[in-house]
Amino acid sequence: MKKVEDLSVKIFADGADKAGMLEMYAKPFIKGLTTNPTLMRKAGITDYKAFSLDILKAIPDRPISLEVFSDEFEDMERQALEIASWGKNVYVKIPVMNTKRETSYKLIEKLAAKKVKLNVTALMTLTQVRDVVAALDPNVPSYVSVFAGRVADTGQDPLPMMAAAVELLKVAPASELIWASPRELLNIFHADSIGCQVITVTNDILKKLSLVGKNLDDYSLETVKMFADDATGAGFKL
């Protein structure tokens, strides 16, 4: 098994807690960071701009993806241009569609023509990947974020689709595929095996990296000891 430092896939930390983001930033294997309105809300963020500028000041040298939150494309464009102006390391997250199921391809094309670095998010099909890639400027850095974890939640194996998506992105050399919403640490190795360039990982999964390469007999014994300690601690009797 490869060591984490030998993987080709870049690991991005996904979160909205400043302390947690800075903790991940301090790790050399974390190559970028992403967040979204849902994570921000869970973290209790109320001032979007103030929080974003604070994070960008603390983390000026790695890509950070910040998402628009309007549902109207005209306002999305305004927000995207403002967010992009906050830093050279900013990638603006644009959802693949709005809540009315209207696709954002025209907006993506418009922003890409203005050299805005984008992270097109919430994709779940190869058709969406193909259409997003067609809208991007092949020479402007961007990310195409496919929610492989949510695809897996539907009972479908995302690995073949993600491998096909890697091929689709080859016509846009400045763009990189993100394996988004992973459900387990093994997904990092899945992404690496197919040549996916980036995977976004939450802190709870990242904390399991210390287990990579662990002796399974030792792990089995630790598990048995845990059960025994818990049974003793609970005072179970028969």
Short mmCIF file of N, CA, C and O in Angstrom, two decimals, residues 149 179 181-190 199 201 205 208:
data_model
loop_
_atom_site.label_atom_id
_atom_site.label_comp_id
_atom_site.label_asym_id
_atom_site.label_seq_id
_atom_site.Cartn_x
_atom_site.Cartn_y
_atom_site.Cartn_z
N GLY A 149 -19.23 10.61 -3.46
CA GLY A 149 -19.80 10.04 -2.25
C GLY A 149 -21.32 9.98 -2.28
O GLY A 149 -21.92 8.99 -1.86
N TRP A 179 -12.71 14.57 -6.59
CA TRP A 179 -13.56 13.54 -6.00
C TRP A 179 -14.13 14.16 -4.73
O TRP A 179 -13.42 14.31 -3.73
N SER A 181 -17.11 14.71 -1.59
CA SER A 181 -17.94 14.02 -0.59
C SER A 181 -17.54 12.56 -0.38
O SER A 181 -18.39 11.69 -0.39
N PRO A 182 -16.26 12.28 -0.16
CA PRO A 182 -15.87 10.89 0.12
C PRO A 182 -16.52 10.40 1.41
O PRO A 182 -16.77 11.17 2.32
N ARG A 183 -16.78 9.11 1.44
CA ARG A 183 -17.44 8.53 2.60
C ARG A 183 -16.49 7.76 3.51
O ARG A 183 -16.84 7.42 4.64
N GLU A 184 -15.28 7.46 3.02
CA GLU A 184 -14.31 6.71 3.82
C GLU A 184 -12.91 7.04 3.34
O GLU A 184 -12.71 7.53 2.23
N LEU A 185 -11.94 6.76 4.20
CA LEU A 185 -10.55 7.07 3.87
C LEU A 185 -10.09 6.34 2.61
O LEU A 185 -9.29 6.85 1.83
N LEU A 186 -10.61 5.14 2.40
CA LEU A 186 -10.22 4.35 1.22
C LEU A 186 -10.47 5.11 -0.08
O LEU A 186 -9.78 4.87 -1.08
N ASN A 187 -11.43 6.03 -0.08
CA ASN A 187 -11.72 6.80 -1.29
C ASN A 187 -10.52 7.61 -1.76
O ASN A 187 -10.38 7.89 -2.95
N ILE A 188 -9.63 8.00 -0.83
CA ILE A 188 -8.41 8.71 -1.23
C ILE A 188 -7.58 7.83 -2.15
O ILE A 188 -7.06 8.27 -3.18
N PHE A 189 -7.49 6.56 -1.81
CA PHE A 189 -6.72 5.61 -2.62
C PHE A 189 -7.45 5.27 -3.92
O PHE A 189 -6.82 5.04 -4.95
N HIS A 190 -8.79 5.24 -3.86
CA HIS A 190 -9.58 5.05 -5.09
C HIS A 190 -9.28 6.19 -6.07
O HIS A 190 -9.02 5.95 -7.25
N ILE A 199 -8.95 15.29 -4.19
CA ILE A 199 -10.07 14.78 -3.40
C ILE A 199 -10.27 15.71 -2.21
O ILE A 199 -9.30 16.13 -1.57
N VAL A 201 -11.62 16.25 1.52
CA VAL A 201 -11.80 15.34 2.65
C VAL A 201 -12.11 16.13 3.91
O VAL A 201 -11.42 17.12 4.21
N ILE A 205 -12.54 12.35 8.52
CA ILE A 205 -11.88 11.31 7.73
C ILE A 205 -10.37 11.51 7.76
O ILE A 205 -9.60 10.54 7.85
N LYS A 208 -8.23 9.83 10.31
CA LYS A 208 -7.97 8.39 10.18
C LYS A 208 -6.69 8.10 9.41
O LYS A 208 -6.30 6.93 9.28
#
